Tab-separated table of C-alpha atoms in Angstrom:
chain	number	residue	atom	x	y	z
A	1	GLN	CA	-7.934	-13.294	-15.390
A	2	LEU	CA	-9.636	-16.250	-16.961
A	3	GLN	CA	-7.869	-17.862	-19.847
A	4	THR	CA	-8.236	-20.976	-21.917
A	5	GLU	CA	-5.705	-22.901	-23.950
A	6	ARG	CA	-6.353	-24.692	-27.208
A	7	THR	CA	-3.905	-27.148	-28.719
A	8	SER	CA	-4.184	-28.054	-32.365
A	9	PHE	CA	-2.380	-30.961	-33.941
A	10	SER	CA	-1.373	-31.431	-37.554
A	11	ASP	CA	-2.259	-34.571	-39.443
A	12	ASN	CA	1.091	-36.194	-38.674
A	13	ASP	CA	0.947	-35.163	-34.975
A	14	GLU	CA	4.371	-33.532	-35.204
A	15	ASN	CA	3.689	-29.800	-35.095
A	16	GLU	CA	1.984	-28.260	-32.065
A	17	GLU	CA	0.569	-24.775	-31.782
A	18	GLN	CA	-0.765	-23.233	-28.578
A	19	ARG	CA	-2.965	-20.172	-28.487
A	20	SER	CA	-4.072	-18.264	-25.394
A	21	LEU	CA	-7.430	-16.586	-25.549
A	22	GLU	CA	-8.944	-14.075	-23.165
A	23	LEU	CA	-12.567	-14.439	-22.139
A	24	SER	CA	-14.746	-11.365	-22.519
A	25	GLY	CA	-16.963	-12.250	-19.598
A	26	HIS	CA	-17.929	-14.853	-17.010
A	27	VAL	CA	-18.592	-18.236	-18.594
A	28	GLY	CA	-19.138	-20.457	-15.565
A	29	PHE	CA	-16.670	-23.320	-15.792
A	30	ASP	CA	-14.872	-21.908	-12.739
A	31	SER	CA	-17.475	-23.842	-10.728
A	32	LEU	CA	-16.077	-27.140	-11.969
A	33	PRO	CA	-14.012	-27.742	-8.784
A	34	CYS	CA	-17.154	-27.215	-6.705
A	35	GLN	CA	-19.062	-29.657	-8.889
A	36	LEU	CA	-16.293	-32.206	-8.494
A	37	VAL	CA	-16.141	-31.726	-4.729
A	38	ASN	CA	-19.906	-32.093	-4.374
A	39	LYS	CA	-19.866	-35.276	-6.445
A	40	LEU	CA	-17.005	-36.793	-4.449
A	41	VAL	CA	-18.584	-35.843	-1.133
A	42	ALA	CA	-21.867	-37.442	-2.169
A	43	ARG	CA	-20.052	-40.594	-3.223
A	44	GLY	CA	-17.751	-40.844	-0.195
A	45	PHE	CA	-14.126	-41.912	0.117
A	46	CYS	CA	-12.208	-45.106	0.797
A	47	PHE	CA	-9.139	-45.343	2.989
A	48	ASN	CA	-7.360	-48.597	3.802
A	49	ILE	CA	-4.780	-48.958	6.573
A	50	LEU	CA	-2.481	-51.946	7.078
A	51	CYS	CA	-1.142	-52.387	10.630
A	52	VAL	CA	1.979	-54.559	10.818
A	53	GLY	CA	3.539	-55.430	14.140
A	54	GLU	CA	3.970	-57.995	16.862
A	55	THR	CA	1.015	-59.246	18.858
A	56	GLY	CA	0.200	-57.026	21.821
A	57	ILE	CA	2.078	-53.943	20.627
A	58	GLY	CA	-1.070	-51.793	20.571
A	59	LYS	CA	-2.223	-51.782	16.939
A	60	SER	CA	-5.963	-52.051	17.634
A	61	THR	CA	-5.837	-49.538	20.483
A	62	LEU	CA	-4.019	-47.001	18.328
A	63	MET	CA	-6.611	-47.316	15.548
A	64	SER	CA	-9.418	-46.719	18.038
A	65	THR	CA	-7.549	-43.708	19.449
A	66	LEU	CA	-6.838	-42.205	16.021
A	67	PHE	CA	-10.471	-42.249	14.934
A	68	GLY	CA	-12.016	-41.532	18.340
A	69	ARG	CA	-14.147	-44.657	18.524
A	70	THR	CA	-13.710	-48.238	19.675
A	71	PHE	CA	-13.362	-50.749	16.871
A	72	GLU	CA	-14.387	-54.303	17.618
A	73	ASN	CA	-11.464	-56.596	17.073
A	74	GLU	CA	-10.835	-60.238	17.888
A	75	GLU	CA	-8.077	-60.612	20.445
A	76	ALA	CA	-5.026	-62.215	18.870
A	77	SER	CA	-3.093	-65.096	20.370
A	78	HIS	CA	0.669	-65.501	20.661
A	79	TYR	CA	0.371	-69.107	19.483
A	80	GLU	CA	-0.623	-68.616	15.857
A	81	GLU	CA	0.986	-71.183	13.567
A	82	GLU	CA	1.328	-68.646	10.750
A	83	VAL	CA	0.686	-64.997	9.948
A	84	ARG	CA	-2.993	-64.332	9.200
A	85	LEU	CA	-4.396	-61.055	7.915
A	86	ARG	CA	-7.753	-59.970	9.315
A	87	SER	CA	-9.638	-57.205	7.550
A	88	GLN	CA	-12.493	-55.154	9.008
A	89	THR	CA	-14.433	-52.378	7.239
A	90	TYR	CA	-16.316	-49.542	8.924
A	91	ASP	CA	-18.549	-46.765	7.554
A	92	LEU	CA	-17.646	-43.480	9.240
A	93	GLN	CA	-19.044	-40.000	8.760
A	94	GLU	CA	-17.685	-36.626	9.877
A	95	ASN	CA	-20.028	-33.732	9.130
A	96	THR	CA	-21.073	-34.384	5.495
A	97	VAL	CA	-18.026	-36.472	4.523
A	98	LYS	CA	-18.471	-40.253	4.449
A	99	LEU	CA	-15.450	-42.529	4.768
A	100	LYS	CA	-15.300	-46.290	4.215
A	101	LEU	CA	-12.399	-47.274	6.452
A	102	THR	CA	-10.733	-50.679	6.174
A	103	ILE	CA	-8.244	-51.758	8.830
A	104	VAL	CA	-6.101	-54.833	8.187
A	105	HIS	CA	-4.328	-56.454	11.139
A	106	THR	CA	-1.493	-59.003	10.987
A	107	ALA	CA	-2.305	-61.690	13.550
A	108	GLY	CA	0.647	-63.847	14.586
A	109	PHE	CA	3.341	-61.617	13.058
A	110	GLY	CA	6.673	-62.277	14.782
A	111	ASP	CA	5.299	-65.027	17.053
A	112	GLN	CA	6.762	-68.017	15.222
A	113	ILE	CA	10.130	-69.584	15.982
A	114	ASN	CA	11.104	-69.262	12.324
A	115	ASN	CA	10.125	-65.799	11.045
A	116	GLU	CA	11.979	-65.902	7.736
A	117	GLU	CA	8.780	-65.915	5.654
A	118	SER	CA	6.527	-63.870	7.939
A	119	TYR	CA	6.391	-61.065	5.393
A	120	LYS	CA	5.066	-63.221	2.522
A	121	PRO	CA	1.365	-63.299	3.584
A	122	ILE	CA	1.493	-59.488	3.872
A	123	LEU	CA	2.935	-59.060	0.368
A	124	ASP	CA	0.432	-61.566	-1.011
A	125	HIS	CA	-2.446	-59.601	0.516
A	126	ILE	CA	-1.229	-56.299	-0.955
A	127	ASP	CA	-0.763	-57.865	-4.396
A	128	ALA	CA	-4.187	-59.504	-4.159
A	129	GLN	CA	-5.818	-56.097	-3.654
A	130	PHE	CA	-3.886	-54.681	-6.621
A	131	GLU	CA	-5.020	-57.689	-8.656
A	132	LYS	CA	-8.673	-57.063	-7.757
A	133	TYR	CA	-8.441	-53.439	-8.864
A	134	LEU	CA	-6.664	-54.404	-12.095
A	135	GLU	CA	-9.316	-57.005	-12.895
A	136	GLU	CA	-12.021	-54.381	-12.419
A	137	GLU	CA	-10.041	-51.944	-14.574
A	138	LEU	CA	-9.663	-54.449	-17.420
A	139	LYS	CA	-13.334	-55.422	-17.536
A	140	ILE	CA	-15.296	-54.552	-20.642
A	141	LYS	CA	-18.085	-53.122	-18.519
A	142	ARG	CA	-16.349	-51.199	-15.753
A	143	SER	CA	-17.716	-49.311	-12.769
A	144	LEU	CA	-14.603	-47.790	-11.250
A	145	PHE	CA	-16.436	-44.665	-10.141
A	146	ASN	CA	-18.645	-46.673	-7.781
A	147	TYR	CA	-15.998	-49.317	-7.056
A	148	ASP	CA	-14.751	-49.468	-3.466
A	149	ASP	CA	-10.982	-49.243	-3.746
A	150	PRO	CA	-9.487	-52.291	-1.942
A	151	ARG	CA	-5.843	-51.196	-2.313
A	152	ILE	CA	-3.767	-50.537	0.812
A	153	HIS	CA	-3.106	-46.787	1.047
A	154	VAL	CA	-0.746	-46.741	4.028
A	155	CYS	CA	1.126	-49.251	6.177
A	156	LEU	CA	1.766	-48.358	9.809
A	157	TYR	CA	4.727	-50.504	10.822
A	158	PHE	CA	4.839	-50.884	14.603
A	159	ILE	CA	8.311	-51.135	16.119
A	160	SER	CA	8.794	-52.575	19.582
A	161	PRO	CA	10.175	-50.103	22.156
A	162	ASN	CA	12.159	-52.914	23.773
A	163	GLY	CA	15.743	-52.833	22.575
A	164	HIS	CA	18.044	-50.245	21.119
A	165	SER	CA	17.426	-50.666	17.376
A	166	LEU	CA	15.476	-52.581	14.745
A	167	LYS	CA	15.195	-56.354	14.679
A	168	ALA	CA	16.256	-58.343	11.629
A	169	LEU	CA	12.590	-59.190	10.992
A	170	ASP	CA	11.715	-55.473	10.957
A	171	LEU	CA	14.434	-54.607	8.442
A	172	ILE	CA	13.591	-57.470	6.095
A	173	THR	CA	9.841	-56.833	6.195
A	174	MET	CA	10.142	-53.067	5.720
A	175	LYS	CA	12.545	-53.568	2.825
A	176	LYS	CA	10.033	-55.869	1.134
A	177	LEU	CA	7.141	-53.466	1.747
A	178	GLU	CA	8.787	-50.246	0.575
A	179	SER	CA	7.921	-50.764	-3.103
A	180	LYS	CA	4.401	-52.040	-2.386
A	181	VAL	CA	2.866	-49.490	-0.037
A	182	ASN	CA	3.343	-46.105	1.632
A	183	LEU	CA	5.382	-47.103	4.685
A	184	ILE	CA	5.238	-45.122	7.942
A	185	PRO	CA	7.201	-46.489	10.949
A	186	VAL	CA	5.809	-45.932	14.441
A	187	ILE	CA	7.074	-46.950	17.877
A	188	GLY	CA	4.251	-48.613	19.788
A	189	LYS	CA	3.721	-48.253	23.549
A	190	ALA	CA	6.254	-45.437	23.700
A	191	ASP	CA	5.309	-44.666	27.312
A	192	ILE	CA	7.293	-47.600	28.699
A	193	ILE	CA	10.688	-45.992	28.042
A	194	SER	CA	12.189	-42.698	29.139
A	195	LYS	CA	12.473	-39.659	26.880
A	196	ASN	CA	16.245	-39.998	26.536
A	197	ASP	CA	15.979	-43.695	25.608
A	198	LEU	CA	13.178	-42.847	23.170
A	199	LYS	CA	15.280	-40.153	21.536
A	200	ASN	CA	18.220	-42.554	21.141
A	201	LEU	CA	15.917	-45.280	19.806
A	202	LYS	CA	14.501	-42.938	17.174
A	203	ARG	CA	17.979	-41.925	16.068
A	204	ASN	CA	19.185	-45.540	15.877
A	205	ILE	CA	16.105	-46.604	13.878
A	206	MET	CA	16.519	-43.847	11.297
A	207	ASN	CA	20.252	-44.561	10.981
A	208	GLU	CA	19.545	-48.225	10.324
A	209	LEU	CA	16.826	-47.424	7.780
A	210	LEU	CA	19.231	-45.124	5.923
A	211	SER	CA	22.058	-47.644	6.178
A	212	TYR	CA	19.982	-50.467	4.668
A	213	GLY	CA	18.331	-48.224	2.087
A	214	VAL	CA	14.761	-48.642	3.321
A	215	GLN	CA	12.549	-46.024	1.659
A	216	ILE	CA	9.779	-44.793	3.955
A	217	TYR	CA	6.964	-42.480	2.966
A	218	GLN	CA	7.870	-38.782	2.958
A	219	PHE	CA	5.125	-36.212	3.381
A	220	PRO	CA	5.002	-34.034	0.238
A	221	THR	CA	6.527	-30.558	0.285
A	222	GLU	CA	5.533	-29.380	-3.216
A	223	ASP	CA	2.305	-27.733	-2.077
A	224	GLU	CA	3.042	-24.378	-0.478
A	225	ASP	CA	0.068	-24.698	1.865
A	226	VAL	CA	1.474	-27.764	3.620
A	227	ALA	CA	5.174	-27.544	2.718
A	228	GLU	CA	6.260	-26.053	6.033
A	229	ILE	CA	4.387	-28.426	8.327
A	230	ASN	CA	5.260	-31.486	6.231
A	231	SER	CA	8.947	-30.539	6.154
A	232	SER	CA	9.032	-30.279	9.943
A	233	ILE	CA	7.127	-33.553	10.447
A	234	ASN	CA	9.430	-35.412	8.036
A	235	ASN	CA	12.138	-34.970	10.675
A	236	CYS	CA	9.993	-36.652	13.369
A	237	PHE	CA	10.144	-40.197	12.026
A	238	PRO	CA	9.460	-42.662	13.514
A	239	PHE	CA	6.379	-41.505	15.408
A	240	ALA	CA	6.357	-42.492	19.080
A	241	VAL	CA	2.721	-43.243	19.862
A	242	VAL	CA	0.615	-44.204	22.852
A	243	GLY	CA	-2.963	-45.385	22.396
A	244	SER	CA	-5.796	-45.309	24.893
A	245	THR	CA	-9.591	-45.099	24.820
A	246	ASP	CA	-9.912	-44.523	28.575
A	247	ASP	CA	-10.727	-41.181	30.142
A	248	VAL	CA	-8.468	-39.986	32.975
A	249	LYS	CA	-8.957	-36.923	35.142
A	250	ILE	CA	-6.258	-34.267	34.876
A	251	GLY	CA	-7.088	-31.370	37.109
A	252	ASN	CA	-10.669	-30.426	36.397
A	253	ARG	CA	-10.928	-31.997	32.942
A	254	MET	CA	-11.181	-35.474	31.494
A	255	VAL	CA	-8.722	-36.477	28.756
A	256	LYS	CA	-7.778	-39.642	26.913
A	257	GLY	CA	-4.771	-41.234	28.528
A	258	ARG	CA	-3.243	-43.862	30.760
A	259	MET	CA	-3.003	-43.594	34.535
A	260	TYR	CA	0.098	-44.887	36.328
A	261	PRO	CA	1.190	-44.733	39.974
A	262	TRP	CA	3.728	-42.059	39.048
A	263	GLY	CA	1.309	-39.977	36.979
A	264	ALA	CA	-0.772	-39.902	33.790
A	265	VAL	CA	0.166	-40.122	30.105
A	266	GLN	CA	-2.047	-37.952	27.920
A	267	VAL	CA	-2.232	-39.443	24.440
A	268	GLU	CA	-3.177	-36.103	22.866
A	269	ASN	CA	-0.404	-34.161	24.595
A	270	GLU	CA	2.465	-33.606	22.153
A	271	ASP	CA	4.930	-33.486	25.057
A	272	HIS	CA	3.970	-37.066	25.913
A	273	CYS	CA	3.749	-38.736	22.481
A	274	ASP	CA	3.382	-38.094	18.731
A	275	LEU	CA	-0.216	-39.256	18.363
A	276	VAL	CA	-1.515	-35.789	17.451
A	277	LYS	CA	1.220	-35.370	14.821
A	278	LEU	CA	0.423	-38.767	13.323
A	279	ARG	CA	-3.300	-38.006	13.194
A	280	GLU	CA	-2.705	-34.593	11.607
A	281	MET	CA	-0.351	-35.946	8.959
A	282	LEU	CA	-2.246	-39.149	8.267
A	283	LEU	CA	-5.837	-37.927	8.219
A	284	ARG	CA	-6.124	-34.157	8.080
A	285	VAL	CA	-3.251	-33.092	5.804
A	286	ASN	CA	-2.006	-35.962	3.634
A	287	MET	CA	-4.763	-38.565	3.278
A	288	GLU	CA	-5.379	-37.678	-0.377
A	289	ASP	CA	-1.662	-37.740	-1.141
A	290	LEU	CA	-1.442	-41.246	0.343
A	291	ARG	CA	-4.286	-42.333	-1.923
A	292	GLU	CA	-2.685	-40.646	-4.923
A	293	GLN	CA	0.753	-42.149	-4.239
A	294	THR	CA	-0.835	-45.585	-3.967
A	295	HIS	CA	-2.457	-45.181	-7.378
A	296	SER	CA	0.276	-43.346	-9.285
A	297	ARG	CA	3.331	-45.094	-7.847
A	298	HIS	CA	2.738	-48.464	-6.231
A	299	TYR	CA	-0.255	-49.587	-8.269
A	300	GLU	CA	1.277	-48.337	-11.528
A	301	LEU	CA	4.411	-50.383	-10.834
A	302	PHE	CA	2.303	-53.488	-10.200
A	303	ARG	CA	0.129	-52.773	-13.242
A	304	ARG	CA	3.088	-52.257	-15.565
A	305	CYS	CA	4.788	-55.478	-14.456
A	306	LYS	CA	1.536	-57.404	-14.757
A	307	LEU	CA	0.724	-56.109	-18.239
A	308	GLU	CA	4.285	-56.792	-19.411
A	309	GLU	CA	3.877	-60.368	-18.190
A	310	MET	CA	0.693	-60.543	-20.252
A	311	GLY	CA	2.594	-59.375	-23.341
A	312	PHE	CA	1.417	-55.771	-23.534
A	313	LYS	CA	3.835	-52.929	-24.237
A	314	ASP	CA	3.672	-49.258	-25.161
A	315	THR	CA	5.800	-49.389	-28.310
A	316	ASP	CA	7.308	-52.007	-30.558
A	317	PRO	CA	11.029	-52.078	-31.549
A	318	ASP	CA	10.292	-49.610	-34.395
A	319	SER	CA	8.893	-47.072	-31.884
A	320	GLN	CA	5.463	-47.292	-33.459
A	321	SER	CA	2.242	-47.406	-31.513
A	322	PHE	CA	1.118	-50.941	-30.784
A	323	SER	CA	-2.157	-52.536	-31.754
A	324	LEU	CA	-4.172	-54.024	-28.909
A	325	GLN	CA	-5.697	-56.584	-31.280
A	326	GLU	CA	-2.265	-57.658	-32.553
A	327	THR	CA	-0.924	-57.886	-29.017
A	328	TYR	CA	-3.922	-59.948	-27.960
A	329	GLU	CA	-3.559	-62.292	-30.935
A	330	ALA	CA	0.187	-62.654	-30.380
A	331	LYS	CA	-0.346	-63.412	-26.689
A	332	ARG	CA	-3.147	-65.829	-27.555
A	333	LYS	CA	-0.920	-67.687	-30.018
A	334	GLU	CA	1.875	-67.748	-27.469
A	335	LEU	CA	-0.436	-69.168	-24.840
A	336	ILE	CA	-1.747	-71.750	-27.314
A	337	ARG	CA	1.822	-72.799	-28.110
A	338	GLU	CA	2.611	-73.055	-24.420
A	339	LEU	CA	-0.553	-75.065	-23.888
A	340	GLN	CA	0.315	-77.405	-26.741
A	341	HIS	CA	3.840	-77.770	-25.443
A	342	LYS	CA	2.543	-78.557	-21.955
A	343	GLU	CA	-0.008	-80.970	-23.432
A	344	GLU	CA	2.705	-82.754	-25.410
A	345	SER	CA	4.947	-82.846	-22.348
A	346	MET	CA	2.125	-84.297	-20.259
A	347	ARG	CA	1.335	-86.841	-22.978
A	348	GLN	CA	4.964	-87.876	-23.203
A	349	MET	CA	5.193	-88.020	-19.429
A	350	PHE	CA	2.051	-90.181	-19.370
A	351	VAL	CA	3.483	-92.534	-22.005
A	352	ASN	CA	6.748	-92.804	-20.079
A	353	LYS	CA	4.842	-93.435	-16.891
A	354	VAL	CA	2.787	-96.172	-18.568
A	355	LYS	CA	5.961	-97.790	-19.906
A	356	GLU	CA	7.587	-97.632	-16.492
A	357	THR	CA	4.482	-99.113	-14.917
A	358	GLU	CA	4.354	-101.913	-17.503
A	359	ALA	CA	8.031	-102.676	-16.925
A	360	GLU	CA	7.436	-102.789	-13.174
A	361	LEU	CA	4.412	-105.059	-13.635
A	362	LYS	CA	6.381	-107.421	-15.875
A	363	GLU	CA	9.184	-107.508	-13.365
A	364	LYS	CA	6.701	-108.249	-10.606
A	365	GLU	CA	5.082	-110.939	-12.743
A	366	LYS	CA	8.465	-112.514	-13.373
A	367	GLU	CA	9.265	-112.490	-9.687
A	368	LEU	CA	5.881	-114.035	-8.903
A	369	GLN	CA	6.401	-116.747	-11.551
A	370	GLU	CA	9.838	-117.595	-10.140
A	371	ARG	CA	8.382	-117.691	-6.673
A	372	PHE	CA	5.573	-119.946	-7.902
A	373	GLU	CA	8.045	-122.366	-9.525
A	374	GLN	CA	10.140	-122.395	-6.396
A	375	LEU	CA	7.124	-123.167	-4.233
A	376	LYS	CA	6.033	-125.812	-6.728
A	377	ARG	CA	9.442	-127.538	-6.471
A	378	LEU	CA	9.355	-127.365	-2.712
A	379	HIS	CA	5.864	-128.824	-2.709
A	380	HIS	CA	6.950	-131.689	-5.013
A	381	GLU	CA	10.009	-132.441	-2.891
A	382	GLU	CA	7.965	-132.382	0.308
A	383	LYS	CA	5.339	-134.637	-1.305
A	384	LYS	CA	8.043	-137.065	-2.465
A	385	SER	CA	9.593	-137.064	0.985
A	386	LEU	CA	6.237	-137.732	2.583
A	387	GLU	CA	5.568	-140.622	0.161
A	388	GLU	CA	8.901	-142.221	1.060
A	389	LYS	CA	8.197	-141.828	4.748
A	390	ARG	CA	4.718	-143.339	4.270
A	391	ARG	CA	6.197	-146.304	2.378
A	392	GLU	CA	8.818	-146.857	5.047
A	393	LEU	CA	6.138	-146.631	7.704
A	394	GLU	CA	3.977	-149.228	5.881
A	395	GLU	CA	6.950	-151.570	5.569
A	396	GLU	CA	7.663	-151.183	9.263
A	397	MET	CA	3.987	-151.870	10.026
A	398	ASN	CA	4.000	-155.000	7.825
A	399	ALA	CA	7.169	-156.260	9.455
A	400	PHE	CA	5.719	-155.583	12.858
A	401	ASN	CA	2.554	-157.467	11.934
A	402	ARG	CA	4.587	-160.476	10.723
A	403	ARG	CA	6.620	-160.534	13.889
A	404	LYS	CA	3.446	-160.261	15.901
A	405	VAL	CA	1.842	-163.200	14.051
A	406	ALA	CA	4.955	-165.279	14.514
A	407	ALA	CA	5.077	-164.384	18.183
A	408	ASP	CA	1.397	-165.258	18.608
A	409	THR	CA	1.976	-168.620	16.864
A	410	LEU	CA	4.895	-169.482	19.106
A	411	MET	CA	2.926	-168.386	22.153
A	412	GLY	CA	0.001	-170.644	21.135
A	413	GLN	CA	2.316	-173.637	20.553
A	414	ALA	CA	3.974	-173.109	23.882
A	415	LEU	CA	0.672	-172.940	25.730
A	416	GLN	CA	-0.574	-176.045	23.910
A	417	GLY	CA	2.592	-177.988	24.799
A	418	CYS	CA	2.256	-176.969	28.439
A	419	SER	CA	-1.379	-178.206	28.609
A	420	GLN	CA	-0.602	-181.648	27.070
A	421	GLN	CA	2.267	-182.505	29.451
A	422	PRO	CA	0.187	-182.811	32.708
A	423	LEU	CA	-2.333	-185.096	30.985
A	424	LYS	CA	0.462	-187.464	29.978
A	425	LYS	CA	1.715	-187.696	33.546
A	426	ASP	CA	-1.747	-188.541	34.801
A	427	LYS	CA	-2.044	-191.371	32.293
A	428	ASP	CA	1.293	-192.734	33.359
A	429	LYS	CA	0.225	-192.778	37.027
A	430	LYS	CA	-2.997	-194.645	36.242
A	431	LYS	CA	-1.094	-197.277	34.387
């Protein structure tokens, strides 16, 4: 039976009256869901996956296995200086449904010696995508219908199968991510441990997550169509997955898997790993719920905090509806006051800096003047000393010259006396 509801409001919006009316015949608005579906199918959908995990744990291989095609991805190195996020977008189509898939990888996660801040680039990336969507939402001329949603819809957190529980880095990162994104933990390369060890590892991981209060994404059970399957899958966390794009021969058929000397691991065999369960829950059953949870929960939390920082609020202290113009003006005045305060602080800081610089220059000038006077005195003393030495040297030279003249005179007299004495003897002999 088709019915319609009409709600009428009084002038003061206090009294509500609902009336149910029966339609006498077919009107046609029951085709509205079909119209909506056709419009959405023509437009296409966006789905963004964030893969967080150590290098070499199988993130890229799992993505290729989930979607049944090989995605080109740059091989990551274990020697990254910091965590870098690499985003790649692909246009996929299944039957008439188009999907713009974005896969974000965390290169270098867990490879540094100090991993205390490894989660920060991941949080910054998630917030940056929220910020982009909010900026588009707040534009005067918006185009949200044709806007490719950049927000992260699900985070697959890859846990190493080596060990018996979670690492400290895993707990800290997952705790930081729980309020930002739909978090689904998976155990990568689950084929390297036995079934008993895998069972114990799953139990230990879930116990630690509960103990530290880490909230992971729970598949919804409100819809009767998927309540049963989602309830059963909610008990399978974390998913133990094995990825492979290679074909191996099992009997007379070729399947995706990994061949070992002791046998083959079939990635799509539920007795071997949880890949099929993850694909069913992630893509076939709950993809729209992941998108809805991202918008209604995680993005709304970011949006509310951001708008509160900007000064917006739903009601004032008197519980009256707020005015956007008044809020804008109040925030503008507040920002102007802050700007003036910062300008005055910078001016005062500049004046203080100039005074400090002048004081330092005067001190330097004083030191240079004292140094100049000191050098001047030293120069005068050295000059005076040199003058005295020159005068002493001249006196010595004069004395030496006098002694030399006297010596030369005596020498000449002696030679003259010696030359006259033989002549006298000769005269005496002649006489």
